[in-house]
């Protein structure tokens, strides 16, 4: 199925090479097939064509992280969060990116924002709890982990 999706997306890129949406579709197809370097290249082209695409920046950032390009991935995810300041997923992804780089204060801040935007999300409470535990803020970690259950 994923190879069919890739082929269909490649056809869209061939037909509409100047459309960011075609490149984003191709990037998502590569991402779902776990072809990370190809997802990076396609999503990079998508954000070149449409620098205001939060979805493009998110895919680019996540793809970069899978390629172990953590700092560049964090920068792309930061751009996605800046473009969509009310999107909890963008802030949660940014929190995870900061955490993977050992930027714990920044991770806590982004995770807290994700939790504020989506207070019922167990995933973002878990990220916040993990970050607070790493910072030695055990009471905050316990409270966040309780909400993650």
mmCIF file with all atom_site columns, N, CA, C and O in Angstrom, residues 63-105:
data_model
loop_
_atom_site.group_PDB
_atom_site.id
_atom_site.type_symbol
_atom_site.label_atom_id
_atom_site.label_alt_id
_atom_site.label_comp_id
_atom_site.label_asym_id
_atom_site.label_entity_id
_atom_site.label_seq_id
_atom_site.pdbx_PDB_ins_code
_atom_site.Cartn_x
_atom_site.Cartn_y
_atom_site.Cartn_z
_atom_site.occupancy
_atom_site.B_iso_or_equiv
_atom_site.pdbx_formal_charge
_atom_site.auth_seq_id
_atom_site.auth_comp_id
_atom_site.auth_asym_id
_atom_site.auth_atom_id
_atom_site.pdbx_PDB_model_num
ATOM 1   N N  . UNK A 1 63  ? 10.747 14.310 10.304 1.00 0.00 ? 63  UNK A N  1
ATOM 2   C CA . UNK A 1 63  ? 11.592 13.511 9.403  1.00 0.00 ? 63  UNK A CA 1
ATOM 3   C C  . UNK A 1 63  ? 13.070 13.715 9.727  1.00 0.00 ? 63  UNK A C  1
ATOM 4   O O  . UNK A 1 63  ? 13.843 12.748 9.755  1.00 0.00 ? 63  UNK A O  1
ATOM 5   N N  . UNK A 1 64  ? 13.455 14.952 9.973  1.00 0.00 ? 64  UNK A N  1
ATOM 6   C CA . UNK A 1 64  ? 14.846 15.230 10.360 1.00 0.00 ? 64  UNK A CA 1
ATOM 7   C C  . UNK A 1 64  ? 15.219 14.499 11.640 1.00 0.00 ? 64  UNK A C  1
ATOM 8   O O  . UNK A 1 64  ? 16.325 13.951 11.751 1.00 0.00 ? 64  UNK A O  1
ATOM 9   N N  . UNK A 1 65  ? 14.317 14.480 12.604 1.00 0.00 ? 65  UNK A N  1
ATOM 10  C CA . UNK A 1 65  ? 14.604 13.787 13.862 1.00 0.00 ? 65  UNK A CA 1
ATOM 11  C C  . UNK A 1 65  ? 14.836 12.298 13.620 1.00 0.00 ? 65  UNK A C  1
ATOM 12  O O  . UNK A 1 65  ? 15.718 11.695 14.231 1.00 0.00 ? 65  UNK A O  1
ATOM 13  N N  . UNK A 1 66  ? 14.058 11.700 12.725 1.00 0.00 ? 66  UNK A N  1
ATOM 14  C CA . UNK A 1 66  ? 14.267 10.282 12.406 1.00 0.00 ? 66  UNK A CA 1
ATOM 15  C C  . UNK A 1 66  ? 15.619 10.058 11.734 1.00 0.00 ? 66  UNK A C  1
ATOM 16  O O  . UNK A 1 66  ? 16.174 8.961  11.829 1.00 0.00 ? 66  UNK A O  1
ATOM 17  N N  . UNK A 1 67  ? 16.135 11.084 11.085 1.00 0.00 ? 67  UNK A N  1
ATOM 18  C CA . UNK A 1 67  ? 17.467 11.002 10.462 1.00 0.00 ? 67  UNK A CA 1
ATOM 19  C C  . UNK A 1 67  ? 18.567 11.425 11.434 1.00 0.00 ? 67  UNK A C  1
ATOM 20  O O  . UNK A 1 67  ? 19.715 11.582 11.039 1.00 0.00 ? 67  UNK A O  1
ATOM 21  N N  . UNK A 1 68  ? 18.211 11.623 12.690 1.00 0.00 ? 68  UNK A N  1
ATOM 22  C CA . UNK A 1 68  ? 19.143 12.005 13.767 1.00 0.00 ? 68  UNK A CA 1
ATOM 23  C C  . UNK A 1 68  ? 19.739 13.399 13.550 1.00 0.00 ? 68  UNK A C  1
ATOM 24  O O  . UNK A 1 68  ? 20.812 13.707 14.055 1.00 0.00 ? 68  UNK A O  1
ATOM 25  N N  . UNK A 1 69  ? 19.048 14.240 12.829 1.00 0.00 ? 69  UNK A N  1
ATOM 26  C CA . UNK A 1 69  ? 19.435 15.640 12.661 1.00 0.00 ? 69  UNK A CA 1
ATOM 27  C C  . UNK A 1 69  ? 18.597 16.443 13.659 1.00 0.00 ? 69  UNK A C  1
ATOM 28  O O  . UNK A 1 69  ? 17.657 17.155 13.299 1.00 0.00 ? 69  UNK A O  1
ATOM 29  N N  . UNK A 1 70  ? 18.951 16.281 14.937 1.00 0.00 ? 70  UNK A N  1
ATOM 30  C CA . UNK A 1 70  ? 18.101 16.743 16.025 1.00 0.00 ? 70  UNK A CA 1
ATOM 31  C C  . UNK A 1 70  ? 17.974 18.262 16.110 1.00 0.00 ? 70  UNK A C  1
ATOM 32  O O  . UNK A 1 70  ? 16.879 18.778 16.340 1.00 0.00 ? 70  UNK A O  1
ATOM 33  N N  . UNK A 1 71  ? 19.057 18.970 15.945 1.00 0.00 ? 71  UNK A N  1
ATOM 34  C CA . UNK A 1 71  ? 18.991 20.426 16.071 1.00 0.00 ? 71  UNK A CA 1
ATOM 35  C C  . UNK A 1 71  ? 18.183 21.054 14.944 1.00 0.00 ? 71  UNK A C  1
ATOM 36  O O  . UNK A 1 71  ? 17.348 21.929 15.184 1.00 0.00 ? 71  UNK A O  1
ATOM 37  N N  . UNK A 1 72  ? 18.421 20.593 13.730 1.00 0.00 ? 72  UNK A N  1
ATOM 38  C CA . UNK A 1 72  ? 17.659 21.121 12.600 1.00 0.00 ? 72  UNK A CA 1
ATOM 39  C C  . UNK A 1 72  ? 16.186 20.720 12.726 1.00 0.00 ? 72  UNK A C  1
ATOM 40  O O  . UNK A 1 72  ? 15.284 21.504 12.415 1.00 0.00 ? 72  UNK A O  1
ATOM 41  N N  . UNK A 1 73  ? 15.937 19.511 13.217 1.00 0.00 ? 73  UNK A N  1
ATOM 42  C CA . UNK A 1 73  ? 14.560 19.068 13.450 1.00 0.00 ? 73  UNK A CA 1
ATOM 43  C C  . UNK A 1 73  ? 13.861 19.930 14.479 1.00 0.00 ? 73  UNK A C  1
ATOM 44  O O  . UNK A 1 73  ? 12.706 20.321 14.292 1.00 0.00 ? 73  UNK A O  1
ATOM 45  N N  . UNK A 1 74  ? 14.565 20.245 15.561 1.00 0.00 ? 74  UNK A N  1
ATOM 46  C CA . UNK A 1 74  ? 13.994 21.120 16.584 1.00 0.00 ? 74  UNK A CA 1
ATOM 47  C C  . UNK A 1 74  ? 13.658 22.484 16.000 1.00 0.00 ? 74  UNK A C  1
ATOM 48  O O  . UNK A 1 74  ? 12.596 23.047 16.274 1.00 0.00 ? 74  UNK A O  1
ATOM 49  N N  . UNK A 1 75  ? 14.530 23.022 15.171 1.00 0.00 ? 75  UNK A N  1
ATOM 50  C CA . UNK A 1 75  ? 14.276 24.326 14.561 1.00 0.00 ? 75  UNK A CA 1
ATOM 51  C C  . UNK A 1 75  ? 13.027 24.295 13.682 1.00 0.00 ? 75  UNK A C  1
ATOM 52  O O  . UNK A 1 75  ? 12.221 25.235 13.698 1.00 0.00 ? 75  UNK A O  1
ATOM 53  N N  . UNK A 1 76  ? 12.862 23.238 12.917 1.00 0.00 ? 76  UNK A N  1
ATOM 54  C CA . UNK A 1 76  ? 11.679 23.113 12.064 1.00 0.00 ? 76  UNK A CA 1
ATOM 55  C C  . UNK A 1 76  ? 10.414 22.983 12.907 1.00 0.00 ? 76  UNK A C  1
ATOM 56  O O  . UNK A 1 76  ? 9.387  23.608 12.599 1.00 0.00 ? 76  UNK A O  1
ATOM 57  N N  . UNK A 1 77  ? 10.492 22.208 13.978 1.00 0.00 ? 77  UNK A N  1
ATOM 58  C CA . UNK A 1 77  ? 9.324  22.051 14.848 1.00 0.00 ? 77  UNK A CA 1
ATOM 59  C C  . UNK A 1 77  ? 9.004  23.357 15.583 1.00 0.00 ? 77  UNK A C  1
ATOM 60  O O  . UNK A 1 77  ? 7.825  23.658 15.821 1.00 0.00 ? 77  UNK A O  1
ATOM 61  N N  . UNK A 1 78  ? 10.020 24.126 15.908 1.00 0.00 ? 78  UNK A N  1
ATOM 62  C CA . UNK A 1 78  ? 9.784  25.441 16.513 1.00 0.00 ? 78  UNK A CA 1
ATOM 63  C C  . UNK A 1 78  ? 9.024  26.337 15.538 1.00 0.00 ? 78  UNK A C  1
ATOM 64  O O  . UNK A 1 78  ? 8.099  27.052 15.907 1.00 0.00 ? 78  UNK A O  1
ATOM 65  N N  . UNK A 1 79  ? 9.414  26.283 14.265 1.00 0.00 ? 79  UNK A N  1
ATOM 66  C CA . UNK A 1 79  ? 8.733  27.095 13.247 1.00 0.00 ? 79  UNK A CA 1
ATOM 67  C C  . UNK A 1 79  ? 7.269  26.683 13.131 1.00 0.00 ? 79  UNK A C  1
ATOM 68  O O  . UNK A 1 79  ? 6.390  27.533 13.016 1.00 0.00 ? 79  UNK A O  1
ATOM 69  N N  . UNK A 1 80  ? 6.987  25.389 13.168 1.00 0.00 ? 80  UNK A N  1
ATOM 70  C CA . UNK A 1 80  ? 5.600  24.912 13.116 1.00 0.00 ? 80  UNK A CA 1
ATOM 71  C C  . UNK A 1 80  ? 4.799  25.456 14.295 1.00 0.00 ? 80  UNK A C  1
ATOM 72  O O  . UNK A 1 80  ? 3.659  25.915 14.131 1.00 0.00 ? 80  UNK A O  1
ATOM 73  N N  . UNK A 1 81  ? 5.388  25.428 15.490 1.00 0.00 ? 81  UNK A N  1
ATOM 74  C CA . UNK A 1 81  ? 4.688  25.933 16.684 1.00 0.00 ? 81  UNK A CA 1
ATOM 75  C C  . UNK A 1 81  ? 4.463  27.437 16.596 1.00 0.00 ? 81  UNK A C  1
ATOM 76  O O  . UNK A 1 81  ? 3.416  27.941 17.009 1.00 0.00 ? 81  UNK A O  1
ATOM 77  N N  . UNK A 1 82  ? 5.424  28.156 16.045 1.00 0.00 ? 82  UNK A N  1
ATOM 78  C CA . UNK A 1 82  ? 5.257  29.604 15.874 1.00 0.00 ? 82  UNK A CA 1
ATOM 79  C C  . UNK A 1 82  ? 4.114  29.914 14.913 1.00 0.00 ? 82  UNK A C  1
ATOM 80  O O  . UNK A 1 82  ? 3.379  30.878 15.106 1.00 0.00 ? 82  UNK A O  1
ATOM 81  N N  . UNK A 1 83  ? 3.981  29.103 13.878 1.00 0.00 ? 83  UNK A N  1
ATOM 82  C CA . UNK A 1 83  ? 2.931  29.321 12.884 1.00 0.00 ? 83  UNK A CA 1
ATOM 83  C C  . UNK A 1 83  ? 1.544  28.963 13.401 1.00 0.00 ? 83  UNK A C  1
ATOM 84  O O  . UNK A 1 83  ? 0.548  29.515 12.928 1.00 0.00 ? 83  UNK A O  1
ATOM 85  N N  . UNK A 1 84  ? 1.481  28.025 14.345 1.00 0.00 ? 84  UNK A N  1
ATOM 86  C CA . UNK A 1 84  ? 0.193  27.583 14.891 1.00 0.00 ? 84  UNK A CA 1
ATOM 87  C C  . UNK A 1 84  ? 0.275  27.580 16.422 1.00 0.00 ? 84  UNK A C  1
ATOM 88  O O  . UNK A 1 84  ? 0.345  26.523 17.042 1.00 0.00 ? 84  UNK A O  1
ATOM 89  N N  . UNK A 1 85  ? 0.266  28.753 17.021 1.00 0.00 ? 85  UNK A N  1
ATOM 90  C CA . UNK A 1 85  ? 0.482  28.843 18.466 1.00 0.00 ? 85  UNK A CA 1
ATOM 91  C C  . UNK A 1 85  ? -0.611 28.185 19.310 1.00 0.00 ? 85  UNK A C  1
ATOM 92  O O  . UNK A 1 85  ? -0.400 27.960 20.507 1.00 0.00 ? 85  UNK A O  1
ATOM 93  N N  . UNK A 1 86  ? -1.736 27.831 18.718 1.00 0.00 ? 86  UNK A N  1
ATOM 94  C CA . UNK A 1 86  ? -2.810 27.180 19.464 1.00 0.00 ? 86  UNK A CA 1
ATOM 95  C C  . UNK A 1 86  ? -2.909 25.684 19.188 1.00 0.00 ? 86  UNK A C  1
ATOM 96  O O  . UNK A 1 86  ? -3.919 25.059 19.494 1.00 0.00 ? 86  UNK A O  1
ATOM 97  N N  . UNK A 1 87  ? -1.869 25.101 18.622 1.00 0.00 ? 87  UNK A N  1
ATOM 98  C CA . UNK A 1 87  ? -1.866 23.682 18.270 1.00 0.00 ? 87  UNK A CA 1
ATOM 99  C C  . UNK A 1 87  ? -1.027 22.899 19.285 1.00 0.00 ? 87  UNK A C  1
ATOM 100 O O  . UNK A 1 87  ? 0.204  22.978 19.291 1.00 0.00 ? 87  UNK A O  1
ATOM 101 N N  . UNK A 1 88  ? -1.716 22.145 20.110 1.00 0.00 ? 88  UNK A N  1
ATOM 102 C CA . UNK A 1 88  ? -1.034 21.386 21.169 1.00 0.00 ? 88  UNK A CA 1
ATOM 103 C C  . UNK A 1 88  ? -0.042 20.377 20.600 1.00 0.00 ? 88  UNK A C  1
ATOM 104 O O  . UNK A 1 88  ? 1.029  20.157 21.183 1.00 0.00 ? 88  UNK A O  1
ATOM 105 N N  . UNK A 1 89  ? -0.366 19.768 19.465 1.00 0.00 ? 89  UNK A N  1
ATOM 106 C CA . UNK A 1 89  ? 0.531  18.765 18.886 1.00 0.00 ? 89  UNK A CA 1
ATOM 107 C C  . UNK A 1 89  ? 1.860  19.397 18.496 1.00 0.00 ? 89  UNK A C  1
ATOM 108 O O  . UNK A 1 89  ? 2.929  18.830 18.739 1.00 0.00 ? 89  UNK A O  1
ATOM 109 N N  . UNK A 1 90  ? 1.804  20.596 17.916 1.00 0.00 ? 90  UNK A N  1
ATOM 110 C CA . UNK A 1 90  ? 3.053  21.279 17.552 1.00 0.00 ? 90  UNK A CA 1
ATOM 111 C C  . UNK A 1 90  ? 3.904  21.543 18.787 1.00 0.00 ? 90  UNK A C  1
ATOM 112 O O  . UNK A 1 90  ? 5.117  21.324 18.769 1.00 0.00 ? 90  UNK A O  1
ATOM 113 N N  . UNK A 1 91  ? 3.273  21.995 19.862 1.00 0.00 ? 91  UNK A N  1
ATOM 114 C CA . UNK A 1 91  ? 4.026  22.277 21.091 1.00 0.00 ? 91  UNK A CA 1
ATOM 115 C C  . UNK A 1 91  ? 4.544  21.000 21.734 1.00 0.00 ? 91  UNK A C  1
ATOM 116 O O  . UNK A 1 91  ? 5.658  20.963 22.263 1.00 0.00 ? 91  UNK A O  1
ATOM 117 N N  . UNK A 1 92  ? 3.759  19.933 21.682 1.00 0.00 ? 92  UNK A N  1
ATOM 118 C CA . UNK A 1 92  ? 4.227  18.662 22.223 1.00 0.00 ? 92  UNK A CA 1
ATOM 119 C C  . UNK A 1 92  ? 5.393  18.096 21.441 1.00 0.00 ? 92  UNK A C  1
ATOM 120 O O  . UNK A 1 92  ? 6.365  17.579 22.021 1.00 0.00 ? 92  UNK A O  1
ATOM 121 N N  . UNK A 1 93  ? 5.331  18.202 20.108 1.00 0.00 ? 93  UNK A N  1
ATOM 122 C CA . UNK A 1 93  ? 6.461  17.768 19.280 1.00 0.00 ? 93  UNK A CA 1
ATOM 123 C C  . UNK A 1 93  ? 7.708  18.589 19.595 1.00 0.00 ? 93  UNK A C  1
ATOM 124 O O  . UNK A 1 93  ? 8.814  18.047 19.674 1.00 0.00 ? 93  UNK A O  1
ATOM 125 N N  . UNK A 1 94  ? 7.521  19.890 19.771 1.00 0.00 ? 94  UNK A N  1
ATOM 126 C CA . UNK A 1 94  ? 8.654  20.750 20.105 1.00 0.00 ? 94  UNK A CA 1
ATOM 127 C C  . UNK A 1 94  ? 9.231  20.378 21.468 1.00 0.00 ? 94  UNK A C  1
ATOM 128 O O  . UNK A 1 94  ? 10.458 20.333 21.638 1.00 0.00 ? 94  UNK A O  1
ATOM 129 N N  . UNK A 1 95  ? 8.366  20.076 22.422 1.00 0.00 ? 95  UNK A N  1
ATOM 130 C CA . UNK A 1 95  ? 8.842  19.653 23.751 1.00 0.00 ? 95  UNK A CA 1
ATOM 131 C C  . UNK A 1 95  ? 9.709  18.404 23.639 1.00 0.00 ? 95  UNK A C  1
ATOM 132 O O  . UNK A 1 95  ? 10.788 18.327 24.235 1.00 0.00 ? 95  UNK A O  1
ATOM 133 N N  . UNK A 1 96  ? 9.248  17.437 22.868 1.00 0.00 ? 96  UNK A N  1
ATOM 134 C CA . UNK A 1 96  ? 10.024 16.196 22.691 1.00 0.00 ? 96  UNK A CA 1
ATOM 135 C C  . UNK A 1 96  ? 11.364 16.473 22.021 1.00 0.00 ? 96  UNK A C  1
ATOM 136 O O  . UNK A 1 96  ? 12.381 15.865 22.379 1.00 0.00 ? 96  UNK A O  1
ATOM 137 N N  . UNK A 1 97  ? 11.361 17.401 21.057 1.00 0.00 ? 97  UNK A N  1
ATOM 138 C CA . UNK A 1 97  ? 12.615 17.747 20.379 1.00 0.00 ? 97  UNK A CA 1
ATOM 139 C C  . UNK A 1 97  ? 13.601 18.396 21.345 1.00 0.00 ? 97  UNK A C  1
ATOM 140 O O  . UNK A 1 97  ? 14.789 18.058 21.361 1.00 0.00 ? 97  UNK A O  1
ATOM 141 N N  . UNK A 1 98  ? 13.105 19.323 22.156 1.00 0.00 ? 98  UNK A N  1
ATOM 142 C CA . UNK A 1 98  ? 13.981 19.952 23.157 1.00 0.00 ? 98  UNK A CA 1
ATOM 143 C C  . UNK A 1 98  ? 14.517 18.907 24.134 1.00 0.00 ? 98  UNK A C  1
ATOM 144 O O  . UNK A 1 98  ? 15.705 18.908 24.472 1.00 0.00 ? 98  UNK A O  1
ATOM 145 N N  . UNK A 1 99  ? 13.641 18.019 24.565 1.00 0.00 ? 99  UNK A N  1
ATOM 146 C CA . UNK A 1 99  ? 14.052 16.999 25.531 1.00 0.00 ? 99  UNK A CA 1
ATOM 147 C C  . UNK A 1 99  ? 15.158 16.119 24.960 1.00 0.00 ? 99  UNK A C  1
ATOM 148 O O  . UNK A 1 99  ? 16.130 15.791 25.647 1.00 0.00 ? 99  UNK A O  1
ATOM 149 N N  . UNK A 1 100 ? 15.030 15.738 23.690 1.00 0.00 ? 100 UNK A N  1
ATOM 150 C CA . UNK A 1 100 ? 16.036 14.861 23.091 1.00 0.00 ? 100 UNK A CA 1
ATOM 151 C C  . UNK A 1 100 ? 17.392 15.540 22.974 1.00 0.00 ? 100 UNK A C  1
ATOM 152 O O  . UNK A 1 100 ? 18.420 14.867 22.885 1.00 0.00 ? 100 UNK A O  1
ATOM 153 N N  . UNK A 1 101 ? 17.405 16.865 23.000 1.00 0.00 ? 101 UNK A N  1
ATOM 154 C CA . UNK A 1 101 ? 18.660 17.617 22.959 1.00 0.00 ? 101 UNK A CA 1
ATOM 155 C C  . UNK A 1 101 ? 19.149 18.012 24.352 1.00 0.00 ? 101 UNK A C  1
ATOM 156 O O  . UNK A 1 101 ? 20.161 18.695 24.484 1.00 0.00 ? 101 UNK A O  1
ATOM 157 N N  . UNK A 1 102 ? 18.439 17.572 25.381 1.00 0.00 ? 102 UNK A N  1
ATOM 158 C CA . UNK A 1 102 ? 18.823 17.909 26.746 1.00 0.00 ? 102 UNK A CA 1
ATOM 159 C C  . UNK A 1 102 ? 18.463 19.326 27.141 1.00 0.00 ? 102 UNK A C  1
ATOM 160 O O  . UNK A 1 102 ? 18.945 19.820 28.160 1.00 0.00 ? 102 UNK A O  1
ATOM 161 N N  . UNK A 1 103 ? 17.622 19.978 26.385 1.00 0.00 ? 103 UNK A N  1
ATOM 162 C CA . UNK A 1 103 ? 17.179 21.350 26.670 1.00 0.00 ? 103 UNK A CA 1
ATOM 163 C C  . UNK A 1 103 ? 15.920 21.269 27.531 1.00 0.00 ? 103 UNK A C  1
ATOM 164 O O  . UNK A 1 103 ? 14.794 21.476 27.073 1.00 0.00 ? 103 UNK A O  1
ATOM 165 N N  . UNK A 1 104 ? 16.142 20.924 28.792 1.00 0.00 ? 104 UNK A N  1
ATOM 166 C CA . UNK A 1 104 ? 15.027 20.545 29.654 1.00 0.00 ? 104 UNK A CA 1
ATOM 167 C C  . UNK A 1 104 ? 14.125 21.710 30.035 1.00 0.00 ? 104 UNK A C  1
ATOM 168 O O  . UNK A 1 104 ? 12.896 21.535 30.112 1.00 0.00 ? 104 UNK A O  1
ATOM 169 N N  . UNK A 1 105 ? 14.667 22.873 30.279 1.00 0.00 ? 105 UNK A N  1
ATOM 170 C CA . UNK A 1 105 ? 13.824 24.030 30.620 1.00 0.00 ? 105 UNK A CA 1
ATOM 171 C C  . UNK A 1 105 ? 12.904 24.359 29.438 1.00 0.00 ? 105 UNK A C  1
ATOM 172 O O  . UNK A 1 105 ? 11.710 24.619 29.624 1.00 0.00 ? 105 UNK A O  1
#
